[in-house]
XYZ file of C-alpha atoms in Angstrom:
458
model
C 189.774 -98.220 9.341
C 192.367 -101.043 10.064
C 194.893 -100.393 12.861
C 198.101 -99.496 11.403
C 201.302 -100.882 12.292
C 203.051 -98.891 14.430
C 206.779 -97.339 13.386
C 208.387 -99.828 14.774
C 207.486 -103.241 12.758
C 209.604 -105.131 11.688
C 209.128 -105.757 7.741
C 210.027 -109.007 6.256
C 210.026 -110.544 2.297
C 208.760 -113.444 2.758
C 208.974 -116.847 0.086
C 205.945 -119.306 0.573
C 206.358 -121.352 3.940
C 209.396 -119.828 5.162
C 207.473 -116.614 6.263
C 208.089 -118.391 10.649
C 211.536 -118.371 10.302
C 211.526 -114.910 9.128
C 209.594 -113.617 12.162
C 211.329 -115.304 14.871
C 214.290 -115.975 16.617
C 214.517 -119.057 18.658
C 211.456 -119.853 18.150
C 210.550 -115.996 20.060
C 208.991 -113.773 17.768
C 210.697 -110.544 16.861
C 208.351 -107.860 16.380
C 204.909 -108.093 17.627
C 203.884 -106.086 15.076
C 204.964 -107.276 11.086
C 204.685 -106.204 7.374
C 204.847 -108.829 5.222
C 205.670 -108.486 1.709
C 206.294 -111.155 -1.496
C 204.109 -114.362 -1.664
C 202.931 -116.446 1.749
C 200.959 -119.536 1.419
C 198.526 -121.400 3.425
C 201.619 -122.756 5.996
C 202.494 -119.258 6.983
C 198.919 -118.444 7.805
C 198.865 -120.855 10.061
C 201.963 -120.049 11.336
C 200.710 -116.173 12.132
C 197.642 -117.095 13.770
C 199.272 -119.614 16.300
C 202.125 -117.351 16.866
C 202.030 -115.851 20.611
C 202.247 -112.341 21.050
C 201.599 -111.021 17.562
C 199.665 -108.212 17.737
C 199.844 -106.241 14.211
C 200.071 -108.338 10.660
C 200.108 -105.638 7.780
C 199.819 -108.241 4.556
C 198.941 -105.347 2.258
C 202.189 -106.430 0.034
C 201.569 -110.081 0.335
C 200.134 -112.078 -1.822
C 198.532 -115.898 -0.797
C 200.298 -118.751 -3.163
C 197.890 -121.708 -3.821
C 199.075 -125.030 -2.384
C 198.637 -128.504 -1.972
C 200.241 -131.243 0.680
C 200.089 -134.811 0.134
C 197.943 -135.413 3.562
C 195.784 -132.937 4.989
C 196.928 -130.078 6.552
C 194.601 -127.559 7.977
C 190.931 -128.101 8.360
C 190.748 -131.657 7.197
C 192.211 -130.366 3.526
C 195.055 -130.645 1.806
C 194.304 -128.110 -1.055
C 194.051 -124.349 -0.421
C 193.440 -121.751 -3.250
C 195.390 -119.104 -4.434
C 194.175 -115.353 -2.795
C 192.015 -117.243 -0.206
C 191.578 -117.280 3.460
C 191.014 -120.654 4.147
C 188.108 -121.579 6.947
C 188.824 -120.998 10.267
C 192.418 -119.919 9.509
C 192.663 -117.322 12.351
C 190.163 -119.406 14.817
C 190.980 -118.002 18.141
C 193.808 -115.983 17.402
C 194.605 -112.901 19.571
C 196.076 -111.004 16.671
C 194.278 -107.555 17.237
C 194.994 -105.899 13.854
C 194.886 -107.593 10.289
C 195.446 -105.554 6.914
C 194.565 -108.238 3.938
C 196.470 -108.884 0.652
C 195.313 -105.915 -1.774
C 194.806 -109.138 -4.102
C 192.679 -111.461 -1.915
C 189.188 -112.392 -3.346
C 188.166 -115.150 -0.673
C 187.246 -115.167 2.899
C 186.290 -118.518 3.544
C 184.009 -120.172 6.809
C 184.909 -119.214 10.105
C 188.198 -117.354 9.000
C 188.111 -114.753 11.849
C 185.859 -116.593 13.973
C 186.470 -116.413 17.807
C 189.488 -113.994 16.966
C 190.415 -111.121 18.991
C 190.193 -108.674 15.673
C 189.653 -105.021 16.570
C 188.650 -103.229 12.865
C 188.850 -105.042 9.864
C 188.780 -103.170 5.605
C 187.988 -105.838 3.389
C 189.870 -105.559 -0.134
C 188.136 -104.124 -3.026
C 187.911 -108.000 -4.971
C 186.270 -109.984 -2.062
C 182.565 -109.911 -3.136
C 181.367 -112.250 -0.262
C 181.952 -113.530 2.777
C 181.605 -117.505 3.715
C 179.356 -118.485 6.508
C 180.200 -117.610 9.982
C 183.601 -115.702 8.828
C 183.630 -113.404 11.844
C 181.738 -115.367 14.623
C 182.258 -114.320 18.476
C 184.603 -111.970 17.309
C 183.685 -110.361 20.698
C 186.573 -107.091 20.043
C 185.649 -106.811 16.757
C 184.193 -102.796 16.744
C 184.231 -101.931 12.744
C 183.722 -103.560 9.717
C 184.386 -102.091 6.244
C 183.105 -104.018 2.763
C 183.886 -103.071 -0.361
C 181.714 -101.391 -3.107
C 180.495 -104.366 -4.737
C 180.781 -106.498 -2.301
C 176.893 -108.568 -2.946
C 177.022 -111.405 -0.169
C 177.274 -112.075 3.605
C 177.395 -115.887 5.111
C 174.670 -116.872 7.828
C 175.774 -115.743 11.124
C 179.077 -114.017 9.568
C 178.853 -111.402 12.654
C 176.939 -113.436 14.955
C 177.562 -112.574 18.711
C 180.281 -109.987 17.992
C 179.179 -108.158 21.173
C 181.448 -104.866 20.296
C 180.066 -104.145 16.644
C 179.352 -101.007 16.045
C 179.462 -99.803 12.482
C 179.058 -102.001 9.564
C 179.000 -99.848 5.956
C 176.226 -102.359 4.418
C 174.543 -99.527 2.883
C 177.592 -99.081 0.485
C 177.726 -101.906 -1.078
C 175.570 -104.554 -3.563
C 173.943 -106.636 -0.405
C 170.159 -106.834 -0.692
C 169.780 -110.270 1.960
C 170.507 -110.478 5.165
C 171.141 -114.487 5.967
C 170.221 -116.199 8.577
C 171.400 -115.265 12.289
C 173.823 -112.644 10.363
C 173.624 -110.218 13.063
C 172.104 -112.156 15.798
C 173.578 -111.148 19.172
C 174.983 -108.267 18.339
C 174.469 -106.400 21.105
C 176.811 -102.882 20.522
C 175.263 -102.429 17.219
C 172.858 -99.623 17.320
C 172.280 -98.823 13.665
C 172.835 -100.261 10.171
C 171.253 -99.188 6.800
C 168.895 -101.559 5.476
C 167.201 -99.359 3.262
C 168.186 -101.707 -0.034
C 167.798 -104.831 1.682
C 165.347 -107.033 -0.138
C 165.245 -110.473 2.043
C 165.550 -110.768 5.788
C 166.163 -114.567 6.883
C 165.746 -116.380 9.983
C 166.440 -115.044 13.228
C 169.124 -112.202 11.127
C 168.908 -109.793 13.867
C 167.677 -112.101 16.885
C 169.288 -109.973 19.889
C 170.267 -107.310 18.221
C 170.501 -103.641 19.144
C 169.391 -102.050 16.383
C 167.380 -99.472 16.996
C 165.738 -98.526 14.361
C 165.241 -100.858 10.978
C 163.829 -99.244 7.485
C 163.523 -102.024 5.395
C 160.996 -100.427 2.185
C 162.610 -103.155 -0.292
C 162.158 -106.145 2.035
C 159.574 -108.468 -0.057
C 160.656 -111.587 2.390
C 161.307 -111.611 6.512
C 161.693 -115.096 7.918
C 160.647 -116.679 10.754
C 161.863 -114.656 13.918
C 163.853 -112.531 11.927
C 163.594 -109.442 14.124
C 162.903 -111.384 17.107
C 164.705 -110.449 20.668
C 165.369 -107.069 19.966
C 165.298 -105.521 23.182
C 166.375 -101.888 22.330
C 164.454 -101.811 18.766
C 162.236 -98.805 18.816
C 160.578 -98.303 15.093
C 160.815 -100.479 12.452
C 159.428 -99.534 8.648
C 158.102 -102.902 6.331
C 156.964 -102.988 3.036
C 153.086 -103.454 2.716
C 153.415 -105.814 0.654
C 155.525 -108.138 2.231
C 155.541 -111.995 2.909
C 155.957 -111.936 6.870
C 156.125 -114.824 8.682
C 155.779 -116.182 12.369
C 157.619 -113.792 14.854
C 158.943 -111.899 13.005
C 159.185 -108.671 15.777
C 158.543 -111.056 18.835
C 159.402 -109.918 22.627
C 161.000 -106.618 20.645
C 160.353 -105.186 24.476
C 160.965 -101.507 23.518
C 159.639 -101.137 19.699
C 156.577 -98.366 19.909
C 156.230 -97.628 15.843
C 155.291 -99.930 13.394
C 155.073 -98.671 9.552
C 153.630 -100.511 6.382
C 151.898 -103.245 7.862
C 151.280 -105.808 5.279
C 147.205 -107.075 4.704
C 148.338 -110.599 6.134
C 149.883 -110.186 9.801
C 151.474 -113.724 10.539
C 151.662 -115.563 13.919
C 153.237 -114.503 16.995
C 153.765 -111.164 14.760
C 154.286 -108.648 17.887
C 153.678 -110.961 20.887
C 155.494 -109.670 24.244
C 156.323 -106.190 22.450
C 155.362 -104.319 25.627
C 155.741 -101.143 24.654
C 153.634 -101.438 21.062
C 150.268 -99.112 21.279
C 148.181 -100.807 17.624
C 146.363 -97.903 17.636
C 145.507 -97.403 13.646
C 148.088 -100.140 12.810
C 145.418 -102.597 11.818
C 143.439 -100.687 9.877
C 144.552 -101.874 6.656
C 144.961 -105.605 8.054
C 142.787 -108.443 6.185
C 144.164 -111.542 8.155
C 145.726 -111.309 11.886
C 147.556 -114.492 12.984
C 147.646 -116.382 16.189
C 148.785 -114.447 19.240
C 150.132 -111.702 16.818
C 149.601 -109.134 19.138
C 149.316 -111.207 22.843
C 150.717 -108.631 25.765
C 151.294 -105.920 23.775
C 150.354 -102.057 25.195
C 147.259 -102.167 22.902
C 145.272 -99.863 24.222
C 142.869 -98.694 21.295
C 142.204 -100.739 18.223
C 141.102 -99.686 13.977
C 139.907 -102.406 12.527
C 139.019 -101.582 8.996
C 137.037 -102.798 6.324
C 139.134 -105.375 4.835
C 139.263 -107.246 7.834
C 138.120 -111.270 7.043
C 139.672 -113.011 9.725
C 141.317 -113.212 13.550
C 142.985 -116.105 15.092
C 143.577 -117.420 18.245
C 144.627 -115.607 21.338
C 145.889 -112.288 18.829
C 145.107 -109.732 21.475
C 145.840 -112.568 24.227
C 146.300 -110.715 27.822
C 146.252 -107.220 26.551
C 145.058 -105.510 29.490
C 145.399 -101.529 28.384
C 142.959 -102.379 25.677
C 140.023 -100.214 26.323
C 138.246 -99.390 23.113
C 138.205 -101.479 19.484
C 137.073 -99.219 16.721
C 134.802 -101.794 14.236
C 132.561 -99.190 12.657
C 134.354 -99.763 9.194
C 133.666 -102.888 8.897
C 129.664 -102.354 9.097
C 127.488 -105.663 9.096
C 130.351 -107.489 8.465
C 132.005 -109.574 11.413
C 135.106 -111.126 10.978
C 135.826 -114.576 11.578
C 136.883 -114.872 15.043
C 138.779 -117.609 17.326
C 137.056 -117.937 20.578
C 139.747 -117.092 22.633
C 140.900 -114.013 20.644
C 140.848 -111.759 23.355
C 141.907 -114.638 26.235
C 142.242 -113.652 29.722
C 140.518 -110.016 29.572
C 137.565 -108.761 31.370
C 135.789 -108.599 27.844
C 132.516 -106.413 29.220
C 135.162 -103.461 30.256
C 136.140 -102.608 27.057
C 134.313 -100.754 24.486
C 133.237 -102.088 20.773
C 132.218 -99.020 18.714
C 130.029 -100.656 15.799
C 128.568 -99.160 12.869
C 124.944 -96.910 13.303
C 121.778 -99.553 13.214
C 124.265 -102.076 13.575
C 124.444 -103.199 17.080
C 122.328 -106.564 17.427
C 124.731 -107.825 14.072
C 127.773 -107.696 16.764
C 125.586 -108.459 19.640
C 124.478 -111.321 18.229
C 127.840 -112.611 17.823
C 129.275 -115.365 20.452
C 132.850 -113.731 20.649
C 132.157 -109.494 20.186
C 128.524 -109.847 22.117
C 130.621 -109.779 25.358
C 132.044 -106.368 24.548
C 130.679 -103.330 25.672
C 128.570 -102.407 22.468
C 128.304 -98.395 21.620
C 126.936 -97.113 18.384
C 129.249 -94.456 16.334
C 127.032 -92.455 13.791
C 129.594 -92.113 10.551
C 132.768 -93.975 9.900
C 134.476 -90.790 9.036
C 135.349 -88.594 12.054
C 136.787 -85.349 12.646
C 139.626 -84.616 13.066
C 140.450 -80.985 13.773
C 137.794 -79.091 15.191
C 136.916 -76.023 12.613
C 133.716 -73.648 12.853
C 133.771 -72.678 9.238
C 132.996 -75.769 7.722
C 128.933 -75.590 7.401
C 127.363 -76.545 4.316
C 129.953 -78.944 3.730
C 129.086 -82.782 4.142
C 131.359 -85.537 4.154
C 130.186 -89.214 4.047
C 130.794 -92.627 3.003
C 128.330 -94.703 1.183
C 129.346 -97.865 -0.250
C 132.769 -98.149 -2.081
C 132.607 -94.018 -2.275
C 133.454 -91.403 -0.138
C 130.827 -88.437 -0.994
C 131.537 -84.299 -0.692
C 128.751 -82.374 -0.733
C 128.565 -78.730 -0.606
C 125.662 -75.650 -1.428
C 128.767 -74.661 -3.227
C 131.601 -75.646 -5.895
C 134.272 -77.613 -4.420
C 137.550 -76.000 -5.005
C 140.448 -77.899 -3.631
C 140.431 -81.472 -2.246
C 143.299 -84.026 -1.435
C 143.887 -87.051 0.332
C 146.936 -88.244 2.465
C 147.597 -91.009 4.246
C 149.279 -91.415 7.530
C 152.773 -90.634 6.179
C 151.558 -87.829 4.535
C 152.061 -88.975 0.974
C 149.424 -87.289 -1.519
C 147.335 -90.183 -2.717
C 144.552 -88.519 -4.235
C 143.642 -84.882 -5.345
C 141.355 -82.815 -7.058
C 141.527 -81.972 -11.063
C 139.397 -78.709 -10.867
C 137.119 -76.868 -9.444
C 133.665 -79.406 -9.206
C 130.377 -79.905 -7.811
C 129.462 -82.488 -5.618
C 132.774 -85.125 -6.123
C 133.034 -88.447 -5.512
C 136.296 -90.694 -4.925
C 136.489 -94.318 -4.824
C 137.266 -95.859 -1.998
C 139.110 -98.763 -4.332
C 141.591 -96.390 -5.853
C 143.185 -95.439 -2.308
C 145.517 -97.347 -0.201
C 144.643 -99.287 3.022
C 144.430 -98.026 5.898
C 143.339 -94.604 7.705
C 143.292 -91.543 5.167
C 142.805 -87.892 5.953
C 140.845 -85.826 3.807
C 141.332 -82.088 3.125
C 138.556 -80.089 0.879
C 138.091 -76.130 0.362
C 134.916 -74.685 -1.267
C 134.371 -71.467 -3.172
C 133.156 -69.755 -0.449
C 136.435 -70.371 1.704
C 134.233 -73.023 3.620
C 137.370 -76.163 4.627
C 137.002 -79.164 6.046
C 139.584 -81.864 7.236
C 138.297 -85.513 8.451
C 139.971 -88.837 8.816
C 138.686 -91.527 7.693
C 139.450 -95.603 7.327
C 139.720 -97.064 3.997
C-alpha cells in the first residue's frame, strides 16, 4: 500500500494553477507532506514535482483539469488531457509517497521515471500504463494495479533495483513487453501463470526465481536472458521460442515443457542446467542451444530430425548420449555439434544391431559406440514381474503376459495420466502416436498380481 500522510499535513483546496501558492510561503514550502483536494491541472503538477522537500502528496480528492497554453509548456506540448499524468511529469522527483486522483485513467511515458517513489496503488480506472512510466525508479519497493488493469508499456519497471512485489497475477495482463522487467534485480517472484506473450529481453537481469508461464504461446528473442538467480522455469510445449531465450540464466537447473523446436542460443552458458531427459521430445535443436551447459547425460528421442552447430559446444560433464530411440535413424548433424570435447570419452548408446548405422556416420562414429538391447528400460527393480513382457515394435508399445492384463496406465514425467486401461485384456497394445513426447512411464498389473513399471521414450 501507498504511504500515508502523516497527521500532520497540511491540507489545501486547491483551484487549477494556483495549487504553488497554496503550498508555500515565500517561495518555502509549508508542509512537506500535503493533501490536496478540488481540481489541479497540468501547471500544479509540475509545480509538485520540482518543489524541494516534498515528501508526501495525498491527491486522493483531486481531480486533474484538462488544459491548453498557447506555446508549449511541458514536454514539448501545449495540450494535456483531463485525468492524465502527462509523460515524464514527476522525472526525477524525490517525492517518496504519491496517492493518485481516485478519478485518473492515464499514466502517460516516463511519468515516474527516475523518481524516488517508495509504493505506489494505481486507481481502479487506469487500465494501462505508457511506456517506460516507472523507469530507474531505483526506491520504488511495491506496485499495486488494478483489477482490470490489461496493459504494461515496454520497460515500465525497467532497472527499478528495489522491486519486490508486483500483483500482475490480479489483473487482465496476458504480455509482458519488451525489457518490462529487465534489471530488476530485488524482484524474486511474480505470477505469470496467465501470461500469454513474453517480448524481448522482458526479464533480461531479472531475479526471478522461478517463472511458470503454461499460457505463453510467444517468448522473444532473449526474453529470459541474464537471469542470474532463475532456478526453474515451466514453457508451454507448444510454444514459438526464439534465439536466447534462457541464455547465461547461470543458476536455472529445471526446465519443463520443452517445445519440439529448441531455437538458437536456447540455454547457452546456463551452467548449472543437467538436459538429462529434456530432449527427449525435441525434433529440431538450434545452434549452440545448449553450449557450456552441465549436460552430463543426454535422451534423444525418436522425433529427433535435426542438430545444429556447436548445440552441445564445450560441454565437458557430458558423459553418456542416450540414441537408442531413434534406431537406424541419424539425425542431421553440424560437424562441430559437439566442438571442443574429447568425443571418444563419451558414450553413444545406439539401438541393438544398430551400431555400424552410427559408426558409419562422420560426426557420432567418434563416440564411444555401446549397444543397449530394448529402448524401454526399467525402472524400479521388482522380482515379481515374470511372465510379463514389455516391448516396443514399431509405432506400438506391446504387453504381453501368460495371463490377463488387469490394470495398466501411463504417465508422463509430471505425472499426468495420459493413457489407461478400459478393462481387464489380453495381450494390449497402445500406440505410440496417441501419447505425448517425451519419456513416459508405464505401470501394468496382471491377474495373477504379477506388476511391472518401465520407462520408456516416446
Amino acid at each position: 500500500m501507498a504511504c500515508l500522510p502523516c497527521m500532520a499535513s497540511i491540507a489545501v483546496t486547491a483551484t487549477p494553477g494556483a495549487l504553488a501558492g497554496l503550498t508555500t510561503e515565500h517561495g518555502r514550502l509549508i508542509d512537506p507532506d500535503i493533501v490536496v483536494n478540488g481540481e489541479i491541472d497540468v501547471r500544479d503538477l509540475m509545480d509538485m514535482a520540482a518543489m524541494p522537500g516534498l515528501r508526501s502528496l495525498n491527491l486522493a480528492g483531486a481531480s486533474i483539469s484538462e488544459y491548453s497554453s498557447m506555446t508549449p509548456l511541458h514536454m514539448e506540448k501545449s495540450h494535456f488531457e483531463a485525468n492524465t499524468l502527462p509523460q515524464y511529469i514527476f522525472f526525477n522527483s524525490d517525492i517518496e509517497s504519491i496517492t493518485l486522483p481516485a478519478t485518473l485513467t492515464g499514466i502517460l511515458d516516463g511519468a515516474f521515471a527516475a523518481s524516488g517513489i517508495r509504493e505506489i496503488v494505481i486507481p481502479e480506472g487506469v487500465t494501462e500504463l505508457g511506456d517506460y512510466a516507472f523507469y530507474g525508479a531505483a526506491s520504488l519497493r511495491s506496485v499495486t494495479l488494478p483489477r482490470y488493469f490489461a496493459n504494461l508499456g515496454k520497460g515500465a519497471f525497467e532497472n527499478c533495483a528495489s522491486l519486490q512485489s508486483v500483483n500482475l497475477g490480479a489483473t487482465g495482463v496476458v504480455a509482458i513487453p519488451e525489457r518490462c522487467f529487465a534489471g530488476t534485480s530485488a524482484l524474486r517472484s511474480l505470477d505469470t501463470s496467465r501470461i500469454r506473450e513474453v517480448q524481448s529481453r522482458a526479464f533480461e537481469g531479472s531475479a526471478v526465481e522461478f517463472l511458470h508461464l503454461p499460457q505463453a504461446k510467444i517468448l522473444a528473442d532473449f526474453a529470459l536472458a541474464n537471469m542470474d538467480g532463475l532456478q526453474g522455469v515451466t514453457l508451454n510445449p507448444q510454444a514459438n521460442l526464439h534465439q536466447g531465450l534462457l541464455m547465461n540464466a547461470t543458476g536455472l537447473t529445471e526446465i519443463t515443457g520443452l517445445p519440439e523446436i529448441v531455437p538458437d542460443l536456447f540455454a547457452t552458458n546456463c551452467i548449472s542446467l543437467a538436459t538429462g531427459d529434456m530432449l527427449s521430445g525435441a525434433r529440431e535443436i538450434g545452434r549452440y542451444a545448449f553450449a557450456h551447459t552441465a549436460a552430463d547425460t543426454c535422451l534423444l528421442g525418436r522425433r529427433l530430425t535435426r542438430i545444429d552447430a556447436g548445440t552441445f559446444r564445450n560441454c565437458m560433464n557430458l558423459q553418456l548420449i542416450d540414441v537408442t530411440a531413434l534406431g537406424d535413424r541419424v539425425p542431421e548433424t553440424a560437424p562441430d555439434t559437439f566442438e571442443g570435447m574429447e568425443t571418444m570419452q563419451i558414450g553413444l548408446e545406439v539401438a541393438e544391431n544398430m551400431d555400424g548405422v552410427w559408426r558409419d556416420h562422420p560426426v557420432w562414429g567418434c563416440f564411444n559406440i555401446v549397444s543397449s538391447s530394448s529402448t524401454v528400460t526399467e525402472l524400479v527393480a521388482d522380482d515379481n514381474h515374470a511372465g510379463i513382457n514389455i516391448s516396443i515394435r514399431g509405432d506400438l508399445l506391446s504387453i504381453r503376459s501368460d495371463m490377463q492384463i488387469t490394470e495398466g496406465a501411463v504417465y508422463d514425467l509430471n505425472g499426468r495420466l495420459v493413457w489407461s486401461l478400459a478393462g481387464a485384456t489380453d495381450n494390449p497394445d497402445i500406440s505410440l502416436l496417441s501419447l505425448p513426447q517425451g519419456v513416459m512411464l508405464v505401470r501394468v498389473k496382471d491377474a495373477g498380481g504379477k506388476t511391472r513399471q518401465l520407462k520408456f521414450i516416446n
